[in-house]
Coordinates of C-alpha atoms and ligand atoms in Angstrom, one line a residue:
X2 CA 119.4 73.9 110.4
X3 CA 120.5 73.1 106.8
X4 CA 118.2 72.6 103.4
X5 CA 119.2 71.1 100.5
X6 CA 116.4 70.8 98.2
X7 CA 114.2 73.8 100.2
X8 CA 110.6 74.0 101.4
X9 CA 106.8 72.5 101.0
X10 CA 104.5 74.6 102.8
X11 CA 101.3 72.8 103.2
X12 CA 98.1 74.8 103.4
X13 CA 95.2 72.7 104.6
X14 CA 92.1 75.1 104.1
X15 CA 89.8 75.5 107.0
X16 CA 91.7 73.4 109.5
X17 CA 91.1 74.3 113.0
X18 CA 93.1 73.6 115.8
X19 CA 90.1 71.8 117.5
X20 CA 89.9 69.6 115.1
X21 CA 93.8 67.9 114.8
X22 CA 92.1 65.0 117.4
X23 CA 91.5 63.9 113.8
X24 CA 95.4 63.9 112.7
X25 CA 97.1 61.0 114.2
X26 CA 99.8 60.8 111.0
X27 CA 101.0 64.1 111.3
X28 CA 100.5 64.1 114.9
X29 CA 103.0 60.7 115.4
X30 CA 105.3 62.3 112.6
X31 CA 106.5 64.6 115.2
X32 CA 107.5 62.4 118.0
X33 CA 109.0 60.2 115.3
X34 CA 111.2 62.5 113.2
X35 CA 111.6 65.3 115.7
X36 CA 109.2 67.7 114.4
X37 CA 107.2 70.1 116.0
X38 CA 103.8 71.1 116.6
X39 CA 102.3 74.5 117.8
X40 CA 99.2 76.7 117.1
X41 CA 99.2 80.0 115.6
X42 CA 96.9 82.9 115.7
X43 CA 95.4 84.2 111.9
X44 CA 94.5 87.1 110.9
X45 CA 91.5 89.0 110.9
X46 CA 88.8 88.2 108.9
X47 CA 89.0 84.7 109.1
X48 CA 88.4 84.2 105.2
X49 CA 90.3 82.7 102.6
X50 CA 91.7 84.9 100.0
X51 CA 91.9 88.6 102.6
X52 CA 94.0 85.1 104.6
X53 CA 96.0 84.0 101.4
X54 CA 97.2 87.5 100.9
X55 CA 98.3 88.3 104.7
X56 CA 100.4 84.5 104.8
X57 CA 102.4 85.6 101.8
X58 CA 103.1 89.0 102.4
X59 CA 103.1 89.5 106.4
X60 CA 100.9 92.2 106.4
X61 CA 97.2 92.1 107.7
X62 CA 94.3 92.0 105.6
X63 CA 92.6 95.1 106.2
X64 CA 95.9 96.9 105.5
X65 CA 95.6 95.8 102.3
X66 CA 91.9 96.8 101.9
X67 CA 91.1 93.1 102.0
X68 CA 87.6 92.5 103.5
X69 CA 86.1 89.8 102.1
X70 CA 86.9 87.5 99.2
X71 CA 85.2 89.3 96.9
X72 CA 88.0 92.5 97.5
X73 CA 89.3 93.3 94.1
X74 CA 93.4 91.6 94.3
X75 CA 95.7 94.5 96.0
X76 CA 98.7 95.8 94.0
X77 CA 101.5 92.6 94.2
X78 CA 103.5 93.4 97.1
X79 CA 107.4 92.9 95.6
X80 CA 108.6 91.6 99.0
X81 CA 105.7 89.0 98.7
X82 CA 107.3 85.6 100.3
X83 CA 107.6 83.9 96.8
X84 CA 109.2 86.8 94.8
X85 CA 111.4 86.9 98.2
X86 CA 112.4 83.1 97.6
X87 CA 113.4 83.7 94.1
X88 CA 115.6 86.5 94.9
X89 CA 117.5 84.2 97.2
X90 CA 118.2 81.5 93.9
X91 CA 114.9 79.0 95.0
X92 CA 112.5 78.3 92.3
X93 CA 108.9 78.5 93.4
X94 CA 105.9 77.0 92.1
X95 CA 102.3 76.0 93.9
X96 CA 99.4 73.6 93.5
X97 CA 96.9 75.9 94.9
X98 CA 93.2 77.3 94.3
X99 CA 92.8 80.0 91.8
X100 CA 92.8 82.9 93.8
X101 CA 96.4 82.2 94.8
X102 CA 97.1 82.4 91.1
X103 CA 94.9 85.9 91.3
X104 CA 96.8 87.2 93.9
X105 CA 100.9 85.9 93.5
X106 CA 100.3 84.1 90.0
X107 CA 100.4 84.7 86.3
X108 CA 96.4 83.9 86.1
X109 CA 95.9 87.6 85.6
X110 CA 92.7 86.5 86.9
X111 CA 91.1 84.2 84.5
X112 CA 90.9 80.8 85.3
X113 CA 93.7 78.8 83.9
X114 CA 94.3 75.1 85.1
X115 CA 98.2 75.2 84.3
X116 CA 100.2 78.5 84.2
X117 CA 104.0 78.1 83.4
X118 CA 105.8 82.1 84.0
X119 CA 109.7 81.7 84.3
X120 CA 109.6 85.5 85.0
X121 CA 106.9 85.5 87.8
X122 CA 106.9 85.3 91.4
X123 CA 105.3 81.8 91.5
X124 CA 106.8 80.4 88.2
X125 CA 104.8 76.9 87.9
X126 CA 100.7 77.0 89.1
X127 CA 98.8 73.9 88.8
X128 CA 95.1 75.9 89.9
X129 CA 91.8 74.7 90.9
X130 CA 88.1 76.4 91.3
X131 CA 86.1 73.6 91.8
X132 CA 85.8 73.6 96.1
X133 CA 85.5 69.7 95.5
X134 CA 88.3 69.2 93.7
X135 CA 90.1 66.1 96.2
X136 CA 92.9 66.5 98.4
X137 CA 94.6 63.6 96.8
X138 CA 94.3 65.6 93.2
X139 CA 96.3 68.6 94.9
X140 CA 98.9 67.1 96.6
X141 CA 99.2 64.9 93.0
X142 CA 99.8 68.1 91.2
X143 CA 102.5 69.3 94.2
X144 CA 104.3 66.2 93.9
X145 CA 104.3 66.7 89.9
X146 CA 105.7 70.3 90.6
X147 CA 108.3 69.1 93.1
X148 CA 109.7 65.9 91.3
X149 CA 110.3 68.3 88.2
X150 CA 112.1 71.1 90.1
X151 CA 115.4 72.0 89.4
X152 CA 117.2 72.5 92.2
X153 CA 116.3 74.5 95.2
X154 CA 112.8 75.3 95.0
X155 CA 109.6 76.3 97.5
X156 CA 106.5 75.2 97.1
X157 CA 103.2 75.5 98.3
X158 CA 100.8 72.8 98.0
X159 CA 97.1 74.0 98.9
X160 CA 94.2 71.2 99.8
X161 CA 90.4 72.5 100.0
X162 CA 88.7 69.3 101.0
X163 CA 88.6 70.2 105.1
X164 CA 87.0 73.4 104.0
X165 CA 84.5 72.5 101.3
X166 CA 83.5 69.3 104.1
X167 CA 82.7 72.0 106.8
X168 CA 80.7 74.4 104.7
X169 CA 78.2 71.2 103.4
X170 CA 78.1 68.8 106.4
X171 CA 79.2 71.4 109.4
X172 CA 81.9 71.4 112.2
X173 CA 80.6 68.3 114.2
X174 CA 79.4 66.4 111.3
X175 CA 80.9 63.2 110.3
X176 CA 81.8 64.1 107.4
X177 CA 84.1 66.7 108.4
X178 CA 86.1 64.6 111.1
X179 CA 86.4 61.6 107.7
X180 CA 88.0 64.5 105.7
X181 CA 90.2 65.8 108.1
X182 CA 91.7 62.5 108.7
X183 CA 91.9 62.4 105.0
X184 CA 94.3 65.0 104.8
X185 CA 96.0 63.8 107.4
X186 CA 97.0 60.9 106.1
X187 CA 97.0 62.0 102.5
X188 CA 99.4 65.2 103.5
X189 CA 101.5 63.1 106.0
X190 CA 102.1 60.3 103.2
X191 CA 103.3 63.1 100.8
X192 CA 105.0 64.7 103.4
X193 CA 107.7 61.7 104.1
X194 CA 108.3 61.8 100.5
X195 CA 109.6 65.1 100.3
X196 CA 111.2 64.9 103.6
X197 CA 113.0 62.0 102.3
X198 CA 114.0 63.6 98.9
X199 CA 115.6 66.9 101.4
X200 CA 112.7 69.5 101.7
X201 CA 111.7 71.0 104.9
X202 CA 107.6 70.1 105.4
X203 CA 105.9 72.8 107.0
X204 CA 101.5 72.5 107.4
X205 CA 99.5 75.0 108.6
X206 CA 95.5 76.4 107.5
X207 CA 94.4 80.0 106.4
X208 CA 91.9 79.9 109.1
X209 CA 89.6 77.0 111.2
X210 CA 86.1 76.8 111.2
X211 CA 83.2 76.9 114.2
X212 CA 81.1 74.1 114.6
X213 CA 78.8 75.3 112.3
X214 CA 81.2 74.8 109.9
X215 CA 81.2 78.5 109.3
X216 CA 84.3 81.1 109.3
X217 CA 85.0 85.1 109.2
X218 CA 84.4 85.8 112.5
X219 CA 86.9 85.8 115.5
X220 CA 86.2 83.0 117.7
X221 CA 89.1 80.8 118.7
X222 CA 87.5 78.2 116.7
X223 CA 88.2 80.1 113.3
X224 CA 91.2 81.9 114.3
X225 CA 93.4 79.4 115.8
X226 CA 95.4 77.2 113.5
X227 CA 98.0 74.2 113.9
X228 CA 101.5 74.5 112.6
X229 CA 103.9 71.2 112.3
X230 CA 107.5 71.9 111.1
X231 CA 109.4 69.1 109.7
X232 CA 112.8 68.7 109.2
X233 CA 114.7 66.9 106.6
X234 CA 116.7 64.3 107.5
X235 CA 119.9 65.6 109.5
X236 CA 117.8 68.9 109.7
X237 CA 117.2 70.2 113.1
X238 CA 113.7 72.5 114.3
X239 CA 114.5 76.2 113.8
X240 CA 115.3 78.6 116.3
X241 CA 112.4 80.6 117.2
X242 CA 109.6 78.0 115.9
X243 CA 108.6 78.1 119.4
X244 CA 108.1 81.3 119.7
X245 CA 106.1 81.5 116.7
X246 CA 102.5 82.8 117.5
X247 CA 101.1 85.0 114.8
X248 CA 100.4 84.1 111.3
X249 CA 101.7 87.3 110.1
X250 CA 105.0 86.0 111.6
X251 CA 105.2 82.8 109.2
X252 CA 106.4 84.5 106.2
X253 CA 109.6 85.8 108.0
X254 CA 110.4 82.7 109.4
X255 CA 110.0 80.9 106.3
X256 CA 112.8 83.3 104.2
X257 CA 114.8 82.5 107.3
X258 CA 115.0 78.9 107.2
X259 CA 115.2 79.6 103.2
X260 CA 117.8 82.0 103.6
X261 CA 119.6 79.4 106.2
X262 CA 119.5 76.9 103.7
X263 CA 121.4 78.8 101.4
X264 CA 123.8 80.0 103.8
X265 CA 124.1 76.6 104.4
X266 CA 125.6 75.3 101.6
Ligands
LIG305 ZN1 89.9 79.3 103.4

């Protein structure tokens, strides 16, 4: 495996596995451009910022002393997976909700739209708070961030429409299955874009949701997630992609391919 320009990780809030019926562009993008497809397992509780936390540093939730999203931000782990990028020479930078700013940002908790912070583990945040702030506004601000990076860079882009579509309409509503395709389409479109200017395209979800449209419990409905890994062009699946099965797992194999990458040069 080889990466040139490095790696979008895609973050599609509240996505079950149940519900990628919905996700026929990503879904044909693997046949097409030999990607892959698998599930994994989150972490418990199945809630968004204790989940945030756990996908960027590898450790569970509750061993941080997250229970809930309203758990005060634990210290910033230094081995965090975007402080772990930098010291391999990527530049890192995120369109995300706030509490990812909270957590691996310079937001020192206020509410900032637009945080530049050469020094910091995620250098450029582009940071919503506003649940219905659309999927096609995110990935925008992502592509902003990506076109501008110099060189090597990760990046996470991080939609909420999924989510904010279960919590008001519910799991089986129409509603939810129109903004699932939504991101689909909108995530796959952006996704050949930075396939085709060299980035690895990974998309995964902190957690799903049930059919209620609810999440924090530990039914397969909230806790199992899809993963697609996409190579760049020339670029070839990673060993042990299939073997992947826990979410705590998905930082290490992201500094892998990251560290490959360089290695590869
Ligand atoms: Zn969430």
């Amino acid at each position: 495996m080889s990466t040139d320009r490095g790696l979008v990780l895609v973050l599609i809030d509240g996505l079950p596995s149940w519900a990628t019926v919905h996700m026929g562009s990503l879904g044909g993008m693997v046949g097409a451009l030999g990607g892959y497809r698998g599930d994994l397992r989150s972490s418990l509780p199945t809630l968004s910022k204790p989940l945030y936390h756990s996908i960027f540093t590898g450790r569970e939730p509750l061993a941080s002393a997250m229970a809930s999203n309203s758990s005060p931000p634990p210290p910033r782990d230094p081995g965090n997976l975007f402080a772990a990028a930098r010291a391999l020479g990527y530049g890192t930078c995120c369109a995300a909700h706030i509490w990812v700013g909270e957590l691996f940002g310079g937001t020192g908790g206020e509410l900032k739209r637009f945080v530049i912070d050469p020094e910091g583990d995620i250098q450029r945040g582009i940071y919503y708070w506003d649940d219905a702030y659309p999927d096609s506004h995110v990935v925008e601000d992502g592509k902003h961030l990506i076109g501008t990076a110099d060189g090597r860079c990760l990046a996470l882009v991080h939609t909420m429409g999924v989510d904010f579509a279960a919590h008001r309409y519910g799991g089986e509503s129409r509603e939810f299955a129109q903004a699932v395709m939504g991101a689909d389409q909108t995530v796959a479109e952006a996704a050949l874009r930075w396939l085709g200017e060299g980035f690895w395209v990974m998309v995964t979800a902190d957690h799903g949701v049930n059919r209620h449209g609810l999440h924090g419990g530990e039914s397969d409905q909230e806790t199992l997630v899809p993963l697609w890994i996409l190579p760049p062009r020339g670029g070839r699946i990673p060993q042990g992609a299939e073997e992947l099965r826990r979410q705590l797992d998905l930082k290490a194999f992201v500094l892998d391919v990251l560290a490959e990458g360089v290695r590869g040069s």
